[in-house]
Structure formats: structure tokens, C-alpha cells
Amino acid sequence: MLTTQSVQDWMQKVNEYMQENKAYLTELDQAIGDSDHGINMSRGFQEVSKKLEQSTYDDAAAVLKDVAMTLMSKVGGASGPLYGTAFLKMSMAVKGKDTVDKEAFAAGLEAAAQGIQQRGKSTAGEKTMVDVWAPLVSWWKEQDEIDPEGLEAAAKEAMEATKPMEATKGRASYLKEKSIGHIDPGSASSYYIFKSLAEVLV
């Protein structure tokens, strides 16, 4: 389902989306955060893209581990450690597999979502990136076969569901009810990650 090459393609696609939507992510973050999410994500995935182009890999886990290490070292703010942890946990869950099948990726997604929750000390419903990752784990496990369009739609729905939430974690929580009515920036960048994955799975 996901080969070593398709995981690399996935990350290159994520980078394209982060570059294209840098201003949009920054705009979301200006409303309820530190205004740096777009800059951090575009810089982080640009470095990931460079790293992958300069390296060769034997398995998907090695790709994901490099993605994690690059994000942790190159991205400021909370998003670097959170995304870094997600991809590191995913890498550990799919270790030793040439091709990552649906079940193996489900384990990887679940490990990533748990890693984000532990690192960010957050749970679903607090208007963070968890609100995209946690529902996607459930969605993935419920499918008999993964439909790429369904995956993209589920991620989009989860992202949009953060809009009416009141933030209780992170910088946005200082705004209390003023955070209502804004999409969470981390959930938006997470949406681009799953949108990219859907495009690679086609």
C-alpha cells in the first residue's frame, strides 16, 4: 500500500502544500496563535524535502525517521516537536516492513496520534492538531478499503470541526471564547498532510 518511494512522494507533496499555503497558515495563526505556523511549516518541510532528495532509503520507517529528526531540529515553536514526535512514533510502528499495508499504517497513525497527545498534553476537543489526527485513526480503522477521496474528506471535516471549538490548550487558549470561529492552524497543516497522503494513495 505504501512503499518506501510512496512515503517519500507523500512528504514531497506535503512540502508543496506547505509552501503554497504558507500565507494561509500564517493568517490562521495570526488570529489565535503566534503568527509563525506557516513560516515554521514551510521551512520545516522544505528541509525535509532537501534531506529526502539527498538520501537513499531501504524502508519506509527510515524515511519517516529522517522526517521526524529534520522537523525536530529545524522547526521552531510547538509544531516541530509535535510533528517530529508523530513521525518518529509512526516510524517505530512500521519498522521492518518493506510495504506498509493498511493495518500497519493504522498502527503507525495510532502511535503518531498518541505521541502528539502525550507531547502536547492534549486530548480531542481542545482545538489542536489532535482534533484531526484522533478522528483519522478511528476513520482509518473503520474502513474495509481506504478510499483516497474519503480520506481527504474525513480530514477536511475534522479540520473544519475545530472552527466552533473553544481552545483550551496552547496559545489560543488565552483567547478563551474569542478563539471560537477560527480554524486551528495545527489542524489545517495536519489536513494538508492527510490530503497529500490521499493523493499518493490514488
PDB file of C-alpha atoms in Angstrom:
ATOM      1  CA  MET A   1       0.000   0.000   0.000  1.00  0.00           C
ATOM      2  CA  LEU A   2       2.735   2.468   0.938  1.00  0.00           C
ATOM      3  CA  THR A   3       6.193   1.684  -0.371  1.00  0.00           C
ATOM      4  CA  THR A   4       9.438   3.385   0.616  1.00  0.00           C
ATOM      5  CA  GLN A   5       9.126   5.514  -2.528  1.00  0.00           C
ATOM      6  CA  SER A   6       5.493   6.464  -1.949  1.00  0.00           C
ATOM      7  CA  VAL A   7       6.301   7.629   1.595  1.00  0.00           C
ATOM      8  CA  GLN A   8       8.960   9.902   0.070  1.00  0.00           C
ATOM      9  CA  ASP A   9       6.441  11.103  -2.532  1.00  0.00           C
ATOM     10  CA  TRP A  10       3.978  11.775   0.288  1.00  0.00           C
ATOM     11  CA  MET A  11       6.457  14.011   2.099  1.00  0.00           C
ATOM     12  CA  GLN A  12       7.411  15.883  -1.088  1.00  0.00           C
ATOM     13  CA  LYS A  13       3.719  16.544  -1.674  1.00  0.00           C
ATOM     14  CA  VAL A  14       3.310  17.777   1.913  1.00  0.00           C
ATOM     15  CA  ASN A  15       6.146  20.197   1.255  1.00  0.00           C
ATOM     16  CA  GLU A  16       4.401  21.526  -1.871  1.00  0.00           C
ATOM     17  CA  TYR A  17       1.210  22.167   0.113  1.00  0.00           C
ATOM     18  CA  MET A  18       3.075  23.835   2.978  1.00  0.00           C
ATOM     19  CA  GLN A  19       4.835  26.193   0.543  1.00  0.00           C
ATOM     20  CA  GLU A  20       1.597  27.002  -1.322  1.00  0.00           C
ATOM     21  CA  ASN A  21      -0.373  27.580   1.881  1.00  0.00           C
ATOM     22  CA  LYS A  22       2.276  29.295   3.965  1.00  0.00           C
ATOM     23  CA  ALA A  23       0.372  32.608   3.963  1.00  0.00           C
ATOM     24  CA  TYR A  24      -2.933  30.922   4.786  1.00  0.00           C
ATOM     25  CA  LEU A  25      -1.458  29.011   7.743  1.00  0.00           C
ATOM     26  CA  THR A  26       0.152  32.216   8.980  1.00  0.00           C
ATOM     27  CA  GLU A  27      -3.170  34.032   8.674  1.00  0.00           C
ATOM     28  CA  LEU A  28      -4.908  31.343  10.763  1.00  0.00           C
ATOM     29  CA  ASP A  29      -2.135  31.598  13.337  1.00  0.00           C
ATOM     30  CA  GLN A  30      -2.347  35.402  13.444  1.00  0.00           C
ATOM     31  CA  ALA A  31      -5.944  35.055  14.598  1.00  0.00           C
ATOM     32  CA  ILE A  32      -5.308  32.688  17.519  1.00  0.00           C
ATOM     33  CA  GLY A  33      -1.585  31.924  17.822  1.00  0.00           C
ATOM     34  CA  ASP A  34       1.959  33.222  17.431  1.00  0.00           C
ATOM     35  CA  SER A  35       1.670  34.089  13.702  1.00  0.00           C
ATOM     36  CA  ASP A  36       4.556  31.749  12.844  1.00  0.00           C
ATOM     37  CA  HIS A  37       2.865  28.448  11.938  1.00  0.00           C
ATOM     38  CA  GLY A  38       3.026  28.986   8.169  1.00  0.00           C
ATOM     39  CA  ILE A  39       6.669  30.035   8.309  1.00  0.00           C
ATOM     40  CA  ASN A  40       7.594  27.112  10.558  1.00  0.00           C
ATOM     41  CA  MET A  41       5.795  24.508   8.480  1.00  0.00           C
ATOM     42  CA  SER A  42       7.093  25.779   5.141  1.00  0.00           C
ATOM     43  CA  ARG A  43      10.649  25.923   6.451  1.00  0.00           C
ATOM     44  CA  GLY A  44      10.424  22.546   8.160  1.00  0.00           C
ATOM     45  CA  PHE A  45       9.104  20.642   5.159  1.00  0.00           C
ATOM     46  CA  GLN A  46      11.481  22.423   2.795  1.00  0.00           C
ATOM     47  CA  GLU A  47      14.295  20.973   4.916  1.00  0.00           C
ATOM     48  CA  VAL A  48      12.565  17.573   4.862  1.00  0.00           C
ATOM     49  CA  SER A  49      12.363  17.752   1.074  1.00  0.00           C
ATOM     50  CA  LYS A  50      16.079  18.569   0.814  1.00  0.00           C
ATOM     51  CA  LYS A  51      17.017  15.763   3.193  1.00  0.00           C
ATOM     52  CA  LEU A  52      14.995  13.173   1.279  1.00  0.00           C
ATOM     53  CA  GLU A  53      16.461  14.247  -2.050  1.00  0.00           C
ATOM     54  CA  GLN A  54      19.987  13.792  -0.692  1.00  0.00           C
ATOM     55  CA  SER A  55      19.379  10.351   0.843  1.00  0.00           C
ATOM     56  CA  THR A  56      18.541   6.783  -0.120  1.00  0.00           C
ATOM     57  CA  TYR A  57      16.346   4.534   1.980  1.00  0.00           C
ATOM     58  CA  ASP A  58      15.784   0.817   2.452  1.00  0.00           C
ATOM     59  CA  ASP A  59      12.400   1.043   4.095  1.00  0.00           C
ATOM     60  CA  ALA A  60       9.535   3.389   4.904  1.00  0.00           C
ATOM     61  CA  ALA A  61      10.482   3.557   8.585  1.00  0.00           C
ATOM     62  CA  ALA A  62      13.872   5.085   7.727  1.00  0.00           C
ATOM     63  CA  VAL A  63      12.181   7.793   5.636  1.00  0.00           C
ATOM     64  CA  LEU A  64       9.773   8.641   8.452  1.00  0.00           C
ATOM     65  CA  LYS A  65      12.580   8.728  11.000  1.00  0.00           C
ATOM     66  CA  ASP A  66      14.523  11.258   8.901  1.00  0.00           C
ATOM     67  CA  VAL A  67      11.365  13.347   8.507  1.00  0.00           C
ATOM     68  CA  ALA A  68      10.939  13.334  12.292  1.00  0.00           C
ATOM     69  CA  MET A  69      14.547  14.272  13.057  1.00  0.00           C
ATOM     70  CA  THR A  70      14.548  17.061  10.471  1.00  0.00           C
ATOM     71  CA  LEU A  71      11.329  18.597  11.801  1.00  0.00           C
ATOM     72  CA  MET A  72      12.561  18.402  15.385  1.00  0.00           C
ATOM     73  CA  SER A  73      15.805  20.156  14.560  1.00  0.00           C
ATOM     74  CA  LYS A  74      14.562  22.729  12.048  1.00  0.00           C
ATOM     75  CA  VAL A  75      11.101  23.822  13.186  1.00  0.00           C
ATOM     76  CA  GLY A  76      10.547  26.326  15.956  1.00  0.00           C
ATOM     77  CA  GLY A  77       7.508  26.670  18.165  1.00  0.00           C
ATOM     78  CA  ALA A  78       5.368  23.774  19.284  1.00  0.00           C
ATOM     79  CA  SER A  79       4.815  22.291  15.843  1.00  0.00           C
ATOM     80  CA  GLY A  80       8.362  20.956  15.349  1.00  0.00           C
ATOM     81  CA  PRO A  81       8.384  18.707  18.431  1.00  0.00           C
ATOM     82  CA  LEU A  82       4.746  17.684  17.878  1.00  0.00           C
ATOM     83  CA  TYR A  83       5.081  16.719  14.218  1.00  0.00           C
ATOM     84  CA  GLY A  84       8.537  15.300  14.887  1.00  0.00           C
ATOM     85  CA  THR A  85       7.115  13.064  17.609  1.00  0.00           C
ATOM     86  CA  ALA A  86       4.244  11.990  15.329  1.00  0.00           C
ATOM     87  CA  PHE A  87       6.517  10.845  12.518  1.00  0.00           C
ATOM     88  CA  LEU A  88       9.005   9.263  14.913  1.00  0.00           C
ATOM     89  CA  LYS A  89       6.273   7.164  16.555  1.00  0.00           C
ATOM     90  CA  MET A  90       4.912   6.267  13.117  1.00  0.00           C
ATOM     91  CA  SER A  91       8.386   5.216  12.019  1.00  0.00           C
ATOM     92  CA  MET A  92       8.784   2.920  15.040  1.00  0.00           C
ATOM     93  CA  ALA A  93       5.368   1.341  14.429  1.00  0.00           C
ATOM     94  CA  VAL A  94       6.120   0.408  10.789  1.00  0.00           C
ATOM     95  CA  LYS A  95       9.745  -0.644  11.309  1.00  0.00           C
ATOM     96  CA  GLY A  96      10.952  -3.632   9.338  1.00  0.00           C
ATOM     97  CA  LYS A  97       8.186  -3.516   6.715  1.00  0.00           C
ATOM     98  CA  ASP A  98       9.025  -3.191   3.030  1.00  0.00           C
ATOM     99  CA  THR A  99       5.473  -2.241   2.201  1.00  0.00           C
ATOM    100  CA  VAL A 100       3.229  -0.649   4.786  1.00  0.00           C
ATOM    101  CA  ASP A 101      -0.218  -2.197   4.471  1.00  0.00           C
ATOM    102  CA  LYS A 102      -3.496  -0.831   5.799  1.00  0.00           C
ATOM    103  CA  GLU A 103      -3.147  -2.496   9.221  1.00  0.00           C
ATOM    104  CA  ALA A 104       0.480  -1.457   9.679  1.00  0.00           C
ATOM    105  CA  PHE A 105      -0.356   2.127   8.757  1.00  0.00           C
ATOM    106  CA  ALA A 106      -3.281   2.081  11.198  1.00  0.00           C
ATOM    107  CA  ALA A 107      -0.804   1.159  13.932  1.00  0.00           C
ATOM    108  CA  GLY A 108       1.507   3.926  12.734  1.00  0.00           C
ATOM    109  CA  LEU A 109      -1.281   6.508  12.739  1.00  0.00           C
ATOM    110  CA  GLU A 110      -2.411   5.480  16.193  1.00  0.00           C
ATOM    111  CA  ALA A 111       1.127   5.684  17.568  1.00  0.00           C
ATOM    112  CA  ALA A 112       1.530   9.132  15.957  1.00  0.00           C
ATOM    113  CA  ALA A 113      -1.745  10.421  17.415  1.00  0.00           C
ATOM    114  CA  GLN A 114      -0.827   9.133  20.878  1.00  0.00           C
ATOM    115  CA  GLY A 115       2.620  10.705  20.560  1.00  0.00           C
ATOM    116  CA  ILE A 116       1.075  14.089  19.738  1.00  0.00           C
ATOM    117  CA  GLN A 117      -1.297  13.808  22.702  1.00  0.00           C
ATOM    118  CA  GLN A 118       1.477  12.864  25.123  1.00  0.00           C
ATOM    119  CA  ARG A 119       3.895  15.502  23.865  1.00  0.00           C
ATOM    120  CA  GLY A 120       1.282  18.253  23.761  1.00  0.00           C
ATOM    121  CA  LYS A 121      -0.546  17.022  26.873  1.00  0.00           C
ATOM    122  CA  SER A 122      -3.758  17.408  24.905  1.00  0.00           C
ATOM    123  CA  THR A 123      -6.837  15.382  24.097  1.00  0.00           C
ATOM    124  CA  ALA A 124      -9.515  15.597  21.414  1.00  0.00           C
ATOM    125  CA  GLY A 125     -11.872  18.557  21.670  1.00  0.00           C
ATOM    126  CA  GLU A 126      -9.285  21.121  22.783  1.00  0.00           C
ATOM    127  CA  LYS A 127      -8.912  22.747  19.332  1.00  0.00           C
ATOM    128  CA  THR A 128      -5.472  21.389  18.425  1.00  0.00           C
ATOM    129  CA  MET A 129      -3.998  19.149  15.718  1.00  0.00           C
ATOM    130  CA  VAL A 130      -5.187  16.195  17.833  1.00  0.00           C
ATOM    131  CA  ASP A 131      -8.659  17.015  16.528  1.00  0.00           C
ATOM    132  CA  VAL A 132      -7.566  15.890  13.069  1.00  0.00           C
ATOM    133  CA  TRP A 133      -5.247  13.013  13.993  1.00  0.00           C
ATOM    134  CA  ALA A 134      -7.542  11.265  16.503  1.00  0.00           C
ATOM    135  CA  PRO A 135     -10.643  11.138  14.229  1.00  0.00           C
ATOM    136  CA  LEU A 136      -8.478   9.977  11.314  1.00  0.00           C
ATOM    137  CA  VAL A 137      -7.221   7.000  13.345  1.00  0.00           C
ATOM    138  CA  SER A 138     -10.822   5.959  14.004  1.00  0.00           C
ATOM    139  CA  TRP A 139     -11.826   6.587  10.385  1.00  0.00           C
ATOM    140  CA  TRP A 140      -8.900   4.537   9.029  1.00  0.00           C
ATOM    141  CA  LYS A 141      -9.704   1.554  11.253  1.00  0.00           C
ATOM    142  CA  GLU A 142     -13.375   1.578  10.249  1.00  0.00           C
ATOM    143  CA  GLN A 143     -12.657   1.237   6.519  1.00  0.00           C
ATOM    144  CA  ASP A 144     -12.531  -2.105   4.720  1.00  0.00           C
ATOM    145  CA  GLU A 145     -10.552  -0.442   1.984  1.00  0.00           C
ATOM    146  CA  ILE A 146      -9.047   3.024   2.030  1.00  0.00           C
ATOM    147  CA  ASP A 147     -10.743   5.338  -0.429  1.00  0.00           C
ATOM    148  CA  PRO A 148      -8.411   8.306  -1.053  1.00  0.00           C
ATOM    149  CA  GLU A 149     -11.303  10.723  -1.600  1.00  0.00           C
ATOM    150  CA  GLY A 150     -12.910   9.552   1.631  1.00  0.00           C
ATOM    151  CA  LEU A 151      -9.632  10.088   3.473  1.00  0.00           C
ATOM    152  CA  GLU A 152      -9.307  13.664   2.215  1.00  0.00           C
ATOM    153  CA  ALA A 153     -12.955  14.371   3.062  1.00  0.00           C
ATOM    154  CA  ALA A 154     -12.594  12.951   6.588  1.00  0.00           C
ATOM    155  CA  ALA A 155      -9.503  15.096   7.214  1.00  0.00           C
ATOM    156  CA  LYS A 156     -11.236  18.211   5.897  1.00  0.00           C
ATOM    157  CA  GLU A 157     -14.307  17.586   8.042  1.00  0.00           C
ATOM    158  CA  ALA A 158     -12.113  17.107  11.144  1.00  0.00           C
ATOM    159  CA  MET A 159     -10.222  20.339  10.413  1.00  0.00           C
ATOM    160  CA  GLU A 160     -13.442  22.321   9.915  1.00  0.00           C
ATOM    161  CA  ALA A 161     -14.855  20.883  13.135  1.00  0.00           C
ATOM    162  CA  THR A 162     -12.200  22.862  15.063  1.00  0.00           C
ATOM    163  CA  LYS A 163     -13.812  26.145  13.991  1.00  0.00           C
ATOM    164  CA  PRO A 164     -16.700  26.195  16.518  1.00  0.00           C
ATOM    165  CA  MET A 165     -14.498  24.849  19.339  1.00  0.00           C
ATOM    166  CA  GLU A 166     -13.156  26.976  22.170  1.00  0.00           C
ATOM    167  CA  ALA A 167      -9.421  26.434  22.584  1.00  0.00           C
ATOM    168  CA  THR A 168      -8.341  25.095  25.955  1.00  0.00           C
ATOM    169  CA  LYS A 169      -4.733  24.261  25.056  1.00  0.00           C
ATOM    170  CA  GLY A 170      -1.800  26.212  23.735  1.00  0.00           C
ATOM    171  CA  ARG A 171      -1.548  29.890  22.870  1.00  0.00           C
ATOM    172  CA  ALA A 172      -5.118  30.032  21.551  1.00  0.00           C
ATOM    173  CA  SER A 173      -6.490  29.100  24.994  1.00  0.00           C
ATOM    174  CA  TYR A 174      -5.560  32.581  26.283  1.00  0.00           C
ATOM    175  CA  LEU A 175      -8.259  33.972  23.995  1.00  0.00           C
ATOM    176  CA  LYS A 176     -10.946  31.766  25.563  1.00  0.00           C
ATOM    177  CA  GLU A 177     -14.250  32.309  23.697  1.00  0.00           C
ATOM    178  CA  LYS A 178     -12.556  34.628  21.170  1.00  0.00           C
ATOM    179  CA  SER A 179     -10.860  31.525  19.756  1.00  0.00           C
ATOM    180  CA  ILE A 180     -14.299  30.303  18.607  1.00  0.00           C
ATOM    181  CA  GLY A 181     -14.936  30.769  14.889  1.00  0.00           C
ATOM    182  CA  HIS A 182     -11.323  30.182  13.784  1.00  0.00           C
ATOM    183  CA  ILE A 183      -9.869  27.008  12.306  1.00  0.00           C
ATOM    184  CA  ASP A 184      -6.955  25.741  14.389  1.00  0.00           C
ATOM    185  CA  PRO A 185      -3.679  26.264  12.437  1.00  0.00           C
ATOM    186  CA  GLY A 186      -2.255  22.889  13.521  1.00  0.00           C
ATOM    187  CA  SER A 187      -5.389  21.127  12.349  1.00  0.00           C
ATOM    188  CA  ALA A 188      -5.059  22.919   8.984  1.00  0.00           C
ATOM    189  CA  SER A 189      -1.442  21.811   8.483  1.00  0.00           C
ATOM    190  CA  SER A 190      -2.500  18.297   9.571  1.00  0.00           C
ATOM    191  CA  TYR A 191      -5.217  18.405   6.921  1.00  0.00           C
ATOM    192  CA  TYR A 192      -2.562  19.098   4.251  1.00  0.00           C
ATOM    193  CA  ILE A 193      -0.601  16.085   5.495  1.00  0.00           C
ATOM    194  CA  PHE A 194      -3.606  13.794   5.032  1.00  0.00           C
ATOM    195  CA  LYS A 195      -4.661  15.445   1.750  1.00  0.00           C
ATOM    196  CA  SER A 196      -1.145  14.716   0.463  1.00  0.00           C
ATOM    197  CA  LEU A 197      -1.391  11.122   1.661  1.00  0.00           C
ATOM    198  CA  ALA A 198      -4.731  10.708  -0.158  1.00  0.00           C
ATOM    199  CA  GLU A 199      -3.119  11.942  -3.387  1.00  0.00           C
ATOM    200  CA  VAL A 200      -0.261   9.454  -3.045  1.00  0.00           C
ATOM    201  CA  LEU A 201      -2.678   6.581  -2.396  1.00  0.00           C
ATOM    202  CA  VAL A 202      -4.638   7.208  -5.616  1.00  0.00           C
TER     203      VAL A 202
END
